[in-house]
JSON list of C-alpha atoms in Angstrom, two decimals:
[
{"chain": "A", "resi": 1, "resn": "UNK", "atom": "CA", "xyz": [-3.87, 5.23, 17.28]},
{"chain": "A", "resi": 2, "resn": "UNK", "atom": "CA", "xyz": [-2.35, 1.88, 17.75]},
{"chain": "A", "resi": 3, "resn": "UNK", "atom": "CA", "xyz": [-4.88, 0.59, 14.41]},
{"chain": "A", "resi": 4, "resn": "UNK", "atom": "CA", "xyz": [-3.77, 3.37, 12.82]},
{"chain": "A", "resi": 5, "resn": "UNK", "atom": "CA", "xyz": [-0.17, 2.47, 13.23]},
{"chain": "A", "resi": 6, "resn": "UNK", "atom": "CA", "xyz": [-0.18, -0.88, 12.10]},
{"chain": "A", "resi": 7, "resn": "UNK", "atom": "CA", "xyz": [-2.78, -0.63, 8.91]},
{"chain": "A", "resi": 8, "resn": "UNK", "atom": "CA", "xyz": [-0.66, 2.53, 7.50]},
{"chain": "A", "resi": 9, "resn": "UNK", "atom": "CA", "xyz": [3.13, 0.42, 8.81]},
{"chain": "A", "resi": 10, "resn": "UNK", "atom": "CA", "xyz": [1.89, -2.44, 7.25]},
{"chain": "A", "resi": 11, "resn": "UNK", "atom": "CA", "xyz": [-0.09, -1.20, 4.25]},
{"chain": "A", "resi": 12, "resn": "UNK", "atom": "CA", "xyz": [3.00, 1.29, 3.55]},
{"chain": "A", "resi": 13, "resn": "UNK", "atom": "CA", "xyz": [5.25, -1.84, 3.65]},
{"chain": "A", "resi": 14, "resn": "UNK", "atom": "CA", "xyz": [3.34, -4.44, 1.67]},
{"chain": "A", "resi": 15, "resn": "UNK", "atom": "CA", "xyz": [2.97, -2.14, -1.10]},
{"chain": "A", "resi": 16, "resn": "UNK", "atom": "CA", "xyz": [6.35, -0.95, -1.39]},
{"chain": "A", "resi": 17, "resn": "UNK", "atom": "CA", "xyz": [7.13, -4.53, -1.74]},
{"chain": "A", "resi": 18, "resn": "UNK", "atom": "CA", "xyz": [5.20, -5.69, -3.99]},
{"chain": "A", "resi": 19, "resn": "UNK", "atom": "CA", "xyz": [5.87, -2.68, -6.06]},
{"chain": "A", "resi": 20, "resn": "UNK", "atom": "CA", "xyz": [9.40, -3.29, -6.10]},
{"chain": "A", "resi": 21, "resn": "UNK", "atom": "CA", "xyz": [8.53, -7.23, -6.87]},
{"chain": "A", "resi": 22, "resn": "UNK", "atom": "CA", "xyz": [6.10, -5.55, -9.67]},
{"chain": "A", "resi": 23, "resn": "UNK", "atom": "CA", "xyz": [8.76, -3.21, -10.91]},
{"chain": "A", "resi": 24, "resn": "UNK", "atom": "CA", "xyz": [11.92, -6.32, -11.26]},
{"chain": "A", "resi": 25, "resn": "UNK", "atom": "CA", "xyz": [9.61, -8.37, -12.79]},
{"chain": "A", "resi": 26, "resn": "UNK", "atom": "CA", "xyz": [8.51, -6.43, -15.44]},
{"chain": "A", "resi": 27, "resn": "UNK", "atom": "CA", "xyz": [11.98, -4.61, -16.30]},
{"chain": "A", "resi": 28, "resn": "UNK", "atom": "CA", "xyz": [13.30, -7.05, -18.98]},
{"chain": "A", "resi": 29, "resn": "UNK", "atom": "CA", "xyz": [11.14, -6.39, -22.29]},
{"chain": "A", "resi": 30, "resn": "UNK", "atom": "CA", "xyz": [8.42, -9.21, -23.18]},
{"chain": "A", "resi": 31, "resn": "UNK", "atom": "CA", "xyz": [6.13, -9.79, -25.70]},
{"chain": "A", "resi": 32, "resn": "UNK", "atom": "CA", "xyz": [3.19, -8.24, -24.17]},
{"chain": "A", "resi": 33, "resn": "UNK", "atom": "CA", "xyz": [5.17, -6.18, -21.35]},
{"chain": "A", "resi": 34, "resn": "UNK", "atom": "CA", "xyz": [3.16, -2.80, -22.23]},
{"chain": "A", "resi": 35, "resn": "UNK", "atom": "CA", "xyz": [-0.56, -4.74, -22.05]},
{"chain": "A", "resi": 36, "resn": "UNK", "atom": "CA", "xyz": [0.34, -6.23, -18.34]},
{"chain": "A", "resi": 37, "resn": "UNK", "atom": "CA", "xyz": [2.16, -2.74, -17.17]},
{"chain": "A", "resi": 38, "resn": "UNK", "atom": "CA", "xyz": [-1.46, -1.41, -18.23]},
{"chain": "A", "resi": 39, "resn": "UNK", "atom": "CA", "xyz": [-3.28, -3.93, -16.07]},
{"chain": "A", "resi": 40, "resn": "UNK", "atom": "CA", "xyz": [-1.38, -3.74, -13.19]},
{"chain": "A", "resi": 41, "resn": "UNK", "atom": "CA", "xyz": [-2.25, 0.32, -12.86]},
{"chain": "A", "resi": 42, "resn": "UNK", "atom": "CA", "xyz": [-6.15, -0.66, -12.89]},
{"chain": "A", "resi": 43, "resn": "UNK", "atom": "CA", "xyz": [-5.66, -0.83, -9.20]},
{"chain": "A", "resi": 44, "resn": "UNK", "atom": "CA", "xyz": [-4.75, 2.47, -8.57]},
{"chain": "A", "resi": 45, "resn": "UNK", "atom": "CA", "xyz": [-6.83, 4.17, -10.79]},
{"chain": "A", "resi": 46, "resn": "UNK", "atom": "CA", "xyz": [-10.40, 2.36, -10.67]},
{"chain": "A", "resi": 47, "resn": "UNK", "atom": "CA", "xyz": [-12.76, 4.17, -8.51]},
{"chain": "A", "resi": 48, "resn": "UNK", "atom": "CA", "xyz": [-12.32, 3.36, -5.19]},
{"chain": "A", "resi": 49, "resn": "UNK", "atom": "CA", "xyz": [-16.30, 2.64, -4.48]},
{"chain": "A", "resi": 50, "resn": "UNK", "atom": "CA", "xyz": [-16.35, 0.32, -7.16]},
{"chain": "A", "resi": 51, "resn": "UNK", "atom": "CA", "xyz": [-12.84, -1.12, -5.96]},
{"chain": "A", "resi": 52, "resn": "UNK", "atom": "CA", "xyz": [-14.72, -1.88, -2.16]},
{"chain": "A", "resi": 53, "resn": "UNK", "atom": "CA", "xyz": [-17.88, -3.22, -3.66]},
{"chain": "A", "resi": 54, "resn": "UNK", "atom": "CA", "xyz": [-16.44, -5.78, -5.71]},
{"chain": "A", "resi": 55, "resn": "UNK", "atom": "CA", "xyz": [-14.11, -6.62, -2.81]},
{"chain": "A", "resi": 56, "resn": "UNK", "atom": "CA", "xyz": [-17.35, -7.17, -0.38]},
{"chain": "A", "resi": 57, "resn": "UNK", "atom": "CA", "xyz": [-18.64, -9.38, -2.81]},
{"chain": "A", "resi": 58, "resn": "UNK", "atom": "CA", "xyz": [-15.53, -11.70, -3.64]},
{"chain": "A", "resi": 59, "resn": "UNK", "atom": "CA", "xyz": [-15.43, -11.82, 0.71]},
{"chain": "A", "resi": 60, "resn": "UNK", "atom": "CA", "xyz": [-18.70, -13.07, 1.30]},
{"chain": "A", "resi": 61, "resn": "UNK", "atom": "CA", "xyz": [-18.76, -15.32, 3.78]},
{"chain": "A", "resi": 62, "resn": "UNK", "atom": "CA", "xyz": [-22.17, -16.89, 2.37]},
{"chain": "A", "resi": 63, "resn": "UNK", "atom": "CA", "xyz": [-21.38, -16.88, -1.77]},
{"chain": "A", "resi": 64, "resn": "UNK", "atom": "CA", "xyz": [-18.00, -14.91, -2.33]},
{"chain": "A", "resi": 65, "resn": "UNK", "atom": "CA", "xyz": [-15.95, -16.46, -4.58]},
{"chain": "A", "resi": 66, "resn": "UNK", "atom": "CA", "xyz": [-12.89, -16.30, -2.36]},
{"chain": "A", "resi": 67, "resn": "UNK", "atom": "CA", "xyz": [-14.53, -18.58, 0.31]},
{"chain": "A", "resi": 68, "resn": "UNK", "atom": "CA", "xyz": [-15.62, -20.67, -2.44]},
{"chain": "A", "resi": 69, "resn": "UNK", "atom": "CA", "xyz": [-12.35, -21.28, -3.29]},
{"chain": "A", "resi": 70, "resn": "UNK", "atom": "CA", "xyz": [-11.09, -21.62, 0.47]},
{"chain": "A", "resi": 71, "resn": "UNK", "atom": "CA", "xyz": [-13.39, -24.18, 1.76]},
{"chain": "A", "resi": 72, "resn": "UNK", "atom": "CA", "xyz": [-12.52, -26.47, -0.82]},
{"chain": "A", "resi": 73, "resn": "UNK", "atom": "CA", "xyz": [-8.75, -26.02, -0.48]},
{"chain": "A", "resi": 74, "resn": "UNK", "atom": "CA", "xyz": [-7.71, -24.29, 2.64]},
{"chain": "A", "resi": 75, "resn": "UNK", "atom": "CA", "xyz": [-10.07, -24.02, 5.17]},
{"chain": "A", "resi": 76, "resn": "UNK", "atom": "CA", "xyz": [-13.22, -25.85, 6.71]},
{"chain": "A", "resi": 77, "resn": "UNK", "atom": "CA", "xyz": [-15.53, -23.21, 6.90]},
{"chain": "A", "resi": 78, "resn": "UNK", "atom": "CA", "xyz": [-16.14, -19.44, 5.25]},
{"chain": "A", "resi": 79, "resn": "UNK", "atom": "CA", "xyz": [-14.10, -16.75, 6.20]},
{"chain": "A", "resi": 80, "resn": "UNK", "atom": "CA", "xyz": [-16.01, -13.23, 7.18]},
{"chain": "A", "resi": 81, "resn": "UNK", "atom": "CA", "xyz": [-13.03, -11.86, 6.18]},
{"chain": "A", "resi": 82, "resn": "UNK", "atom": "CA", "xyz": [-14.97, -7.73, 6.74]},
{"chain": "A", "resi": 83, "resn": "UNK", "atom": "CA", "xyz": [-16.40, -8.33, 10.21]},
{"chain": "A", "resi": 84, "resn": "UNK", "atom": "CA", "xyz": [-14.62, -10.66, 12.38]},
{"chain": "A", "resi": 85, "resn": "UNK", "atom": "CA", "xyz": [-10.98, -9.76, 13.90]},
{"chain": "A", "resi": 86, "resn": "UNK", "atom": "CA", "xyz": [-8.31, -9.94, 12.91]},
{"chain": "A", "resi": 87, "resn": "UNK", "atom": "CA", "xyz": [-8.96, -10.72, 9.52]},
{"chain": "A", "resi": 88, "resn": "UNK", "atom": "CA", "xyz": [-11.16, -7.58, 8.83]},
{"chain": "A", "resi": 89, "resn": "UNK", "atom": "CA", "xyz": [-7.69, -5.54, 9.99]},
{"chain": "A", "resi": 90, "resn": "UNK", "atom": "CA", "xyz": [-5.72, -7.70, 7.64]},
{"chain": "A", "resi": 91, "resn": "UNK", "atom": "CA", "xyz": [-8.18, -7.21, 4.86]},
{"chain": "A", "resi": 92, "resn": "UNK", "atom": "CA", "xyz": [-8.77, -3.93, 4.81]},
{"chain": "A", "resi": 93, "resn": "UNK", "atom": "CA", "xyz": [-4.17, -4.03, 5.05]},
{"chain": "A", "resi": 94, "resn": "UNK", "atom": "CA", "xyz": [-4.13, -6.20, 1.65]},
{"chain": "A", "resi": 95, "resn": "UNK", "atom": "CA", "xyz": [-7.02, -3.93, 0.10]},
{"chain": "A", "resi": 96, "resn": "UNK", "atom": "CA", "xyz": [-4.43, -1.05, 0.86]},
{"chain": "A", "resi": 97, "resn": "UNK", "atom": "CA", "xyz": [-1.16, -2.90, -0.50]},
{"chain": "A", "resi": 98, "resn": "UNK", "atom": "CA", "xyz": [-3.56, -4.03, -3.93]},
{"chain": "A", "resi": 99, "resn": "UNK", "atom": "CA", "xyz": [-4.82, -0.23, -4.43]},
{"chain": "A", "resi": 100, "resn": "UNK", "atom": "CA", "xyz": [-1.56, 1.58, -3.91]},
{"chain": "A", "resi": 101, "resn": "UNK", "atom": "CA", "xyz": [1.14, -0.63, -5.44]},
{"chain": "A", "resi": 102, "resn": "UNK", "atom": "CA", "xyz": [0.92, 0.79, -8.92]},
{"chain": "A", "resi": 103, "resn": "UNK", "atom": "CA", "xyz": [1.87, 3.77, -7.44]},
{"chain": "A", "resi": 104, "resn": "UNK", "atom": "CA", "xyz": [5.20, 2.71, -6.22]},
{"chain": "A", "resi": 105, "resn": "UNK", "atom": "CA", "xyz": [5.65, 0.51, -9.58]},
{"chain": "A", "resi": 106, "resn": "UNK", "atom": "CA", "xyz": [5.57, 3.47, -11.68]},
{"chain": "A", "resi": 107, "resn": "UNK", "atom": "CA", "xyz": [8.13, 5.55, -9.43]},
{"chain": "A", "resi": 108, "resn": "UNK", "atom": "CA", "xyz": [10.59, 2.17, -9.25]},
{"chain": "A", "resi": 109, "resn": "UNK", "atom": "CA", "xyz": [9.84, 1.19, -12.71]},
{"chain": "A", "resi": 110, "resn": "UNK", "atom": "CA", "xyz": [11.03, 4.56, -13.92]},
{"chain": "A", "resi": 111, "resn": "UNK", "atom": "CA", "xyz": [14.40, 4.81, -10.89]},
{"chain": "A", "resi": 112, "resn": "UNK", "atom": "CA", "xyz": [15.59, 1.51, -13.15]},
{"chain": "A", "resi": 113, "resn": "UNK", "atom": "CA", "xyz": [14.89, 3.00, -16.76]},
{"chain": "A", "resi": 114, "resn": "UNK", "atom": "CA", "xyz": [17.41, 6.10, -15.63]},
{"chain": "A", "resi": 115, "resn": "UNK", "atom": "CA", "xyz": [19.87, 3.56, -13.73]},
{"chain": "A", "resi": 116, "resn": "UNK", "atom": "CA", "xyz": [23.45, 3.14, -16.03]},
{"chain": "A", "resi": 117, "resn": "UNK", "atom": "CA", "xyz": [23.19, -0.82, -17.36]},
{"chain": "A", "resi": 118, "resn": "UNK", "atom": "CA", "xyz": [26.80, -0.90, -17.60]},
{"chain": "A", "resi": 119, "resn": "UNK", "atom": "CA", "xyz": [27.03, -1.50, -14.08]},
{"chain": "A", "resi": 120, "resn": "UNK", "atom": "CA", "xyz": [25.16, -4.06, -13.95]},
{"chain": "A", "resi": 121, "resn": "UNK", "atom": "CA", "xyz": [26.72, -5.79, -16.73]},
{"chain": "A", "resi": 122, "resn": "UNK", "atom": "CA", "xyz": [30.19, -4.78, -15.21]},
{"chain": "A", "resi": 123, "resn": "UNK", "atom": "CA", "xyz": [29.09, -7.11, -11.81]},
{"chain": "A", "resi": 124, "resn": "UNK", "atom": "CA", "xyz": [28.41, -10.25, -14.01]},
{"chain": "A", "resi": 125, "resn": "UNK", "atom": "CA", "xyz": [31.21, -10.01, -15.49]},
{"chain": "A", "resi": 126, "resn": "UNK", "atom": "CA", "xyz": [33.48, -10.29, -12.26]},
{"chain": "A", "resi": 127, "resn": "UNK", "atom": "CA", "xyz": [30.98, -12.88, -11.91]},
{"chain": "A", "resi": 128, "resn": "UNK", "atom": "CA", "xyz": [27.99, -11.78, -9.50]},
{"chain": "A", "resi": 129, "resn": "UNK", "atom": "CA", "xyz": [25.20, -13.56, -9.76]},
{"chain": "A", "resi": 130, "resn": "UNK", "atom": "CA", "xyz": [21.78, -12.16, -9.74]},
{"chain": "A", "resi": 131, "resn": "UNK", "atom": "CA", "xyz": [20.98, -12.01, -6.31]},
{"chain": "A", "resi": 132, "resn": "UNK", "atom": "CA", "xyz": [24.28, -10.05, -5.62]},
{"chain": "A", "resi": 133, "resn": "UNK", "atom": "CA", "xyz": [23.60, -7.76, -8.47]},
{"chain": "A", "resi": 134, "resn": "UNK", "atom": "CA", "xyz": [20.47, -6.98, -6.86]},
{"chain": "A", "resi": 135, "resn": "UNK", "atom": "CA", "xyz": [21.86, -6.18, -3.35]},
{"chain": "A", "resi": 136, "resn": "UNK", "atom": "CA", "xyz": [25.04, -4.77, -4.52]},
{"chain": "A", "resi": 137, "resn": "UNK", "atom": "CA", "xyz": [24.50, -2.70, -7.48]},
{"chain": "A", "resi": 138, "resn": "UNK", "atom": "CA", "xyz": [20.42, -2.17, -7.77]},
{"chain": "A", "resi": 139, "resn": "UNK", "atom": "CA", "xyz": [19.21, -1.96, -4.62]},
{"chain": "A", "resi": 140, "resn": "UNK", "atom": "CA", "xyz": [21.53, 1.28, -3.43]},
{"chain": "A", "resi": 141, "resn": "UNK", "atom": "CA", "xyz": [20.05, 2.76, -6.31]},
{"chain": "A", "resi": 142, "resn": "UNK", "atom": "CA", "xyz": [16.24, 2.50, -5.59]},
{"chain": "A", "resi": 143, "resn": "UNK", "atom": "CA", "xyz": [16.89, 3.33, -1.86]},
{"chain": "A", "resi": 144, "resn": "UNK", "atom": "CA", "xyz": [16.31, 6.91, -2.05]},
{"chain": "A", "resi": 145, "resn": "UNK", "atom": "CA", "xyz": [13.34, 6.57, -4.63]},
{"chain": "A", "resi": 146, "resn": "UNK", "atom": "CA", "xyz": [11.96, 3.76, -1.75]},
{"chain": "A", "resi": 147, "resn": "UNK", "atom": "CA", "xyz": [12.86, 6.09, 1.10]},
{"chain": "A", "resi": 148, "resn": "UNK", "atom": "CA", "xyz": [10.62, 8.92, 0.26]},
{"chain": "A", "resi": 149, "resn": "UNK", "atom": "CA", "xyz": [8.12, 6.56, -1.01]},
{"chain": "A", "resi": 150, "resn": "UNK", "atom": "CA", "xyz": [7.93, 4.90, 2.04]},
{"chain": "A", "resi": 151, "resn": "UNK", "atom": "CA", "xyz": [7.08, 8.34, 3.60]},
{"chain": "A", "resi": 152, "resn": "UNK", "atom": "CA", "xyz": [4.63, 9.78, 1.48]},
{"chain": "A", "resi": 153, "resn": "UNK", "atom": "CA", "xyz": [3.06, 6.47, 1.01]},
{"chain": "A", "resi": 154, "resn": "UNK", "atom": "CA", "xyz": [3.07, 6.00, 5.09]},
{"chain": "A", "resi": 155, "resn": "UNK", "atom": "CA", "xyz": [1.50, 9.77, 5.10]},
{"chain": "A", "resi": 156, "resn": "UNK", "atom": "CA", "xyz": [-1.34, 9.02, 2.71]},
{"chain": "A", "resi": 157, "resn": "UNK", "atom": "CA", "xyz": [-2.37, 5.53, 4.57]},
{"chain": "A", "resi": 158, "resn": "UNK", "atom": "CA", "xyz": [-2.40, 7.47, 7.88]},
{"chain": "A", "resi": 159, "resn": "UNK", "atom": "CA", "xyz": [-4.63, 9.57, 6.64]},
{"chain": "A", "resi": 160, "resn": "UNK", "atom": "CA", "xyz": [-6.91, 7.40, 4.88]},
{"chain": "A", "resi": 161, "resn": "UNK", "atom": "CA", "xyz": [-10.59, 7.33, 5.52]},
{"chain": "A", "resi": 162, "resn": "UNK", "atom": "CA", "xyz": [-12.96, 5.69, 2.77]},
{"chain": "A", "resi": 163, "resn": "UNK", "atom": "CA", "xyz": [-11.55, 2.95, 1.74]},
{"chain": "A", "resi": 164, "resn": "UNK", "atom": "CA", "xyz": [-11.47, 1.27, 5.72]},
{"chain": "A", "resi": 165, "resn": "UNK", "atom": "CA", "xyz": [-15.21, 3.09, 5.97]},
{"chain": "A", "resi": 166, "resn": "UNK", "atom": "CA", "xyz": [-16.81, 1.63, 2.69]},
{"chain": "A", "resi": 167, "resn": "UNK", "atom": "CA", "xyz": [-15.07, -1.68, 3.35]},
{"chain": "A", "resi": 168, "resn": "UNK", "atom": "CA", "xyz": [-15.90, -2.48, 6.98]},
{"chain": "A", "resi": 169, "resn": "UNK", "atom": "CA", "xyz": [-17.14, 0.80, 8.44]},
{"chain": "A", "resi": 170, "resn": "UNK", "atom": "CA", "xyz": [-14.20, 0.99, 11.02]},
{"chain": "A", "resi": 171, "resn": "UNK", "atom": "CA", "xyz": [-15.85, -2.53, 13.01]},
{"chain": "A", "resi": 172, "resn": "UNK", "atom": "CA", "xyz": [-13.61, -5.66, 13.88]},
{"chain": "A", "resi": 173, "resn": "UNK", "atom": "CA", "xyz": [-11.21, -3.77, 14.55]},
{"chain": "A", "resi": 174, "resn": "UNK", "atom": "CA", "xyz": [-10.59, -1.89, 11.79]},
{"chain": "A", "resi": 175, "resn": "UNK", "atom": "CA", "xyz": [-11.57, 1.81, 13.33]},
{"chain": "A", "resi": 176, "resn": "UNK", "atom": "CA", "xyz": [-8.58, 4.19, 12.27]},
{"chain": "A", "resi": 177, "resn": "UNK", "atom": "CA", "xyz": [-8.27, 7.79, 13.57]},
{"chain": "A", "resi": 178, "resn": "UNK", "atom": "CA", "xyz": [-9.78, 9.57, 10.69]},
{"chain": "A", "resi": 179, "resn": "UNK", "atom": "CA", "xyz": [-13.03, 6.94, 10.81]},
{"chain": "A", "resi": 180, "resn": "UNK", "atom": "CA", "xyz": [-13.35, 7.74, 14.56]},
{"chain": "A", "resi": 181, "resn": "UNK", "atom": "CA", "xyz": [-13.26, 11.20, 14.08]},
{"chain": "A", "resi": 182, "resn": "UNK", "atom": "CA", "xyz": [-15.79, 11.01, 11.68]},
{"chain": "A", "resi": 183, "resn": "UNK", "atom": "CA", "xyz": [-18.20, 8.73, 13.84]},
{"chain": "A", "resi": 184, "resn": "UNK", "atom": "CA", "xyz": [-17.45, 10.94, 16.43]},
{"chain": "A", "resi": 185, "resn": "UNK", "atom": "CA", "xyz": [-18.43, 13.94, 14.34]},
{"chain": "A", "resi": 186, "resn": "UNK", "atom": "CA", "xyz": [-21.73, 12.20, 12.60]},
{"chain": "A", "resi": 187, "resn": "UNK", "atom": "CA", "xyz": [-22.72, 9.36, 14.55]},
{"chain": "A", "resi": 188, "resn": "UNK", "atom": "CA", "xyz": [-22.65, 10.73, 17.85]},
{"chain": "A", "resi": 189, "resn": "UNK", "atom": "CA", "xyz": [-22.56, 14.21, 17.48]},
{"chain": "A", "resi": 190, "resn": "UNK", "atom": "CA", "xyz": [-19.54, 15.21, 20.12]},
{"chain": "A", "resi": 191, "resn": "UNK", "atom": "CA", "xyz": [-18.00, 17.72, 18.21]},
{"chain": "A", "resi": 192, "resn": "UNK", "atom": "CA", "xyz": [-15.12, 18.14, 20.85]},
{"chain": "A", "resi": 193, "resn": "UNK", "atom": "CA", "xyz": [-13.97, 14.64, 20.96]},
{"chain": "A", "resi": 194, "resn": "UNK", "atom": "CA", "xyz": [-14.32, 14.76, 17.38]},
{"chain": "A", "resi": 195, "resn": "UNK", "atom": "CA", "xyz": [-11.99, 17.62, 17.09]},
{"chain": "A", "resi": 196, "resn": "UNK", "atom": "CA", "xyz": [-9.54, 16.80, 19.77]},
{"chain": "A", "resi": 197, "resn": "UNK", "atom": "CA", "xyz": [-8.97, 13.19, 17.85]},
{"chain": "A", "resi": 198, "resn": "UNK", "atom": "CA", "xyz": [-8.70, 15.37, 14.64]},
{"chain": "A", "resi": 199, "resn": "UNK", "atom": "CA", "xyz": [-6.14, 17.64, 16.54]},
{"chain": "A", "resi": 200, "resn": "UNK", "atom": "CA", "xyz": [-4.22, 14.50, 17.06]},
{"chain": "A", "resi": 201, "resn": "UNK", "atom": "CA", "xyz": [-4.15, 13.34, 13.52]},
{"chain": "A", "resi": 202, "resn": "UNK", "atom": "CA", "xyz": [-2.94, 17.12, 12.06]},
{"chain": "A", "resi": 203, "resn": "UNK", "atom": "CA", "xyz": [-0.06, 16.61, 14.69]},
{"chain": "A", "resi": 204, "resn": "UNK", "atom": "CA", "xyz": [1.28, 13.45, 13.74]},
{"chain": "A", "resi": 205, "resn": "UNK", "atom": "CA", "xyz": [0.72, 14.82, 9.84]},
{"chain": "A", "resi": 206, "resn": "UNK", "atom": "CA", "xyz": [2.52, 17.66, 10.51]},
{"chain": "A", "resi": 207, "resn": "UNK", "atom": "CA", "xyz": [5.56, 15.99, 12.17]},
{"chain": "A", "resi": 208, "resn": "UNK", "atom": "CA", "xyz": [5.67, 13.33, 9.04]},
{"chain": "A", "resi": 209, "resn": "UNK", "atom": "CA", "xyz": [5.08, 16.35, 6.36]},
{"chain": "A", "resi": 210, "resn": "UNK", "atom": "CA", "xyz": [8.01, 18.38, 8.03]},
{"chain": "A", "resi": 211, "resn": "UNK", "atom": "CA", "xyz": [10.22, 14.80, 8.01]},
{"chain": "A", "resi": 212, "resn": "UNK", "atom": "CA", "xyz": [9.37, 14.36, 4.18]},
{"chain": "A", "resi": 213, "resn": "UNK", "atom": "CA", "xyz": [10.41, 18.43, 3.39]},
{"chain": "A", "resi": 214, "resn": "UNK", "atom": "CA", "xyz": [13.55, 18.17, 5.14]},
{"chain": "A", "resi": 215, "resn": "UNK", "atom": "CA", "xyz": [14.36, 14.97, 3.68]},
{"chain": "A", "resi": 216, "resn": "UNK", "atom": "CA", "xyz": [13.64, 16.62, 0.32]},
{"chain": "A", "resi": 217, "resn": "UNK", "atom": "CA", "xyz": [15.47, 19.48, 0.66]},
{"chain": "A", "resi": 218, "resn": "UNK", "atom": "CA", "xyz": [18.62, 17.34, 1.87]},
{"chain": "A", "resi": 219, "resn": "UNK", "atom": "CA", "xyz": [18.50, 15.56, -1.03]},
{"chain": "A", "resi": 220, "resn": "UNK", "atom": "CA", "xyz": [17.98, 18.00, -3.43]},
{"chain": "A", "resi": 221, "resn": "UNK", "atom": "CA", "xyz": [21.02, 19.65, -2.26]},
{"chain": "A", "resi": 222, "resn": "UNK", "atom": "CA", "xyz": [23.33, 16.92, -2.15]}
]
């Protein structure tokens, strides 16, 4: 439960932020703004076993290209960045942040098409400068669009399974909930332990699910 907690916490958060960085970045027009906004959605939408293949390869510890790269610059010697803790848990973190931040760019990207520009423009004229803007006037904006992402984004990673099994198989460290209950289903054949685990995860789901409705329906009201 504890893995669980801290790959969905800190997948949930990484990709929020770098969908917001994604979303800033990308919100003044640019010759080739529509080509890169294309790009960045490959993420989300390229098939996930594909996704975790070309991952293992790049992390080779004996000819990825990453630890290629790395010894030269970084470090003395290669990485097994998918089997040895904690950097299989950290892995398997970015892997979730790199697959699910198109996501959150699309949902931010289209909060800051609908947001008036005249107040914006109203802060630099009393002479804001960007970073205030961005506290001030921006930010309060996206904070409801971030707050339900946050949850529904938090309930998805929770109750992710294949990309943590097809990328380390739930070893290192890396064993979530829903890859326990499966190992405890398949590998081992305990079908109570299995389903009291799995009991576990519905309950948690159900508590977030019933946060995210009334959250909703708060909302839509006011």
């Amino acid at each position: 439960l504890t893995t669980t907690l801290v790959y969905s916490v800190g997948g949930t958060a990484a990709a929020i932020g770098l969908g917001l960085v994604a979303a800033l970045a990308l919100r003044r027009p640019f010759r080739g703004r529509t080509l890169v906004r294309a790009a960045l959605l490959l993420p989300y939408v390229a098939p996930v076993v594909a996704a975790t293949f070309v991952w293992g390869v790049m992390l080779n510890p004996q000819f990825g290209i990453v630890n290629e790269v790395g010894t030269g610059l970084l470090w003395d010697e290669p990485i097994a960045f998918l089997s040895q803790r904690p950097w299989a848990l950290l892995t398997v973190i970015a892997f979730e942040m790199w697959r699910s931040f198109p996501f959150v760019l699309l949902f931010l990207t289209a909060r800051l098409l609908a947001a008036p520009a005249s107040l914006e423009e109203a802060a630099r004229v009393d002479g804001a400068v960007p970073t205030q803007v961005f506290r001030h006037v921006v930010l309060p904006q996206l904070l409801p669009t971030i707050a339900v992402l946050a949850l529904l984004r938090f309930i998805w990673t929770f109750n992710n399974f294949d990309d943590i099994y097809l990328l380390t198989g739930g070893g290192a460290g890396t064993e979530v909930i829903s890859v326990r209950v499966f190992d405890y289903l398949v590998s081992r054949g305990d079908i109570g332990a299995a389903s009291a685990q799995a009991l576990v995860l519905a309950t948690v789901l159900m508590v977030l699910v019933t946060v995210y409705y009334r959250y909703a329906a708060k909302d839509e009201v006011a």
